[in-house]
Short mmCIF file of C-alpha atoms in Angstrom, two decimals:
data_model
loop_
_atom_site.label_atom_id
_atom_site.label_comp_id
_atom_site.label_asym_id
_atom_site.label_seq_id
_atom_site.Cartn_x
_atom_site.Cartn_y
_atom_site.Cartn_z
CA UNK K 1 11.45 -1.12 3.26
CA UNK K 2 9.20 2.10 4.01
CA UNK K 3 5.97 2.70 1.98
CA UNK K 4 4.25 5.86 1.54
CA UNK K 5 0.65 6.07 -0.10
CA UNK K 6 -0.88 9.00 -2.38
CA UNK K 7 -4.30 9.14 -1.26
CA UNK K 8 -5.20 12.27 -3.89
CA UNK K 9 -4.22 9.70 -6.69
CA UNK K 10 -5.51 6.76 -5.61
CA UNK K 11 -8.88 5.50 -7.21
CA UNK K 12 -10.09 3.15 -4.27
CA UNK K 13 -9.80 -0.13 -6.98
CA UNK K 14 -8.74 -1.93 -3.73
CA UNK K 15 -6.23 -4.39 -4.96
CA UNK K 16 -3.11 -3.44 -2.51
CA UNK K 17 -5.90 -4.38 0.50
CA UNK K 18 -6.94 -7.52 -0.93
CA UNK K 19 -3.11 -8.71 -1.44
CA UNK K 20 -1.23 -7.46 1.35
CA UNK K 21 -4.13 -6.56 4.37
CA UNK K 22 -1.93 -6.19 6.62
CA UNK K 23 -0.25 -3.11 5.18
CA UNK K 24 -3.19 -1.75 2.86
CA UNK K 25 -6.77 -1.07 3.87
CA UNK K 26 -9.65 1.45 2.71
CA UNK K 27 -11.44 4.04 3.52
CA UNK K 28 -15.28 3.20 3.91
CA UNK K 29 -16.61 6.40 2.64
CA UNK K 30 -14.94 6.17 -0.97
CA UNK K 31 -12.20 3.15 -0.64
CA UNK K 32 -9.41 5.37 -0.69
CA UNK K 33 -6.23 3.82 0.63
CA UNK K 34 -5.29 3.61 4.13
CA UNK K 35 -1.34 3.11 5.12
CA UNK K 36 -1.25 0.85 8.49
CA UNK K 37 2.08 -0.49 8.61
CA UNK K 38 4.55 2.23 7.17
CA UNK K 39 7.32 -0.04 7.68
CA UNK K 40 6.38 -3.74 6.96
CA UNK K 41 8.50 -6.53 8.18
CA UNK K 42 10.14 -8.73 5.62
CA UNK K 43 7.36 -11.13 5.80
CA UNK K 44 5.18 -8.65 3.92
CA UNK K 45 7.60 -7.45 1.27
CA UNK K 46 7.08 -9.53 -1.53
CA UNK K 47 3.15 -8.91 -0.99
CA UNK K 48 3.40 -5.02 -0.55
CA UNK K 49 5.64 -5.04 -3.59
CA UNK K 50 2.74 -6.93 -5.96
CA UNK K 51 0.66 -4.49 -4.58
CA UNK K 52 2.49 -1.34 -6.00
CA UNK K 53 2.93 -3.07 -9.41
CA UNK K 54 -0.81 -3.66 -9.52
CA UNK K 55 -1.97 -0.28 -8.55
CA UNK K 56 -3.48 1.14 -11.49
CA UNK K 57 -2.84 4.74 -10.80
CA UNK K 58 0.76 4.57 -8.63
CA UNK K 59 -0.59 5.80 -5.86
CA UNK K 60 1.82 3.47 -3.66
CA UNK K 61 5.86 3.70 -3.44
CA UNK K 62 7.80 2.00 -2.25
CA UNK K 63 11.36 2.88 -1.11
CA UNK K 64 14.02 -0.41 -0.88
CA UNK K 65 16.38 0.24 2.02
CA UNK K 66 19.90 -0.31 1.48
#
């Protein structure tokens, strides 16, 4: 799995860094999203996933290797 963040979309709601911290966190200036684990291990998939489908403008993709 590889995740990539659109910071110019997101909205700083904060969701992805309250369910999966270890991937997610937020700017302090304006709560904009922060990437810090690009490539998550499998532990942290089914979190990082939740936090995609909760993001409420789509600012986070994630891209299922095969």
């Amino acid at each position: 799995m590889k995740v990539m963040v659109d910071q110019d979309k997101c909205c700083g709601a904060g969701q992805c860094a309250l369910i999966a911290p270890e991937v997610f966190d937020q700017r302090d200036d304006d709560g904009v999203v922060l990437l810090l684990e690009a490539e998550p291990g499998a532990d942290q998939h089914v979190a990082v996933r939740e936090a995609a489908a909760v993001c409420p403008v789509g600012a986070i993709e994630v891209i299922e290797e095969a």
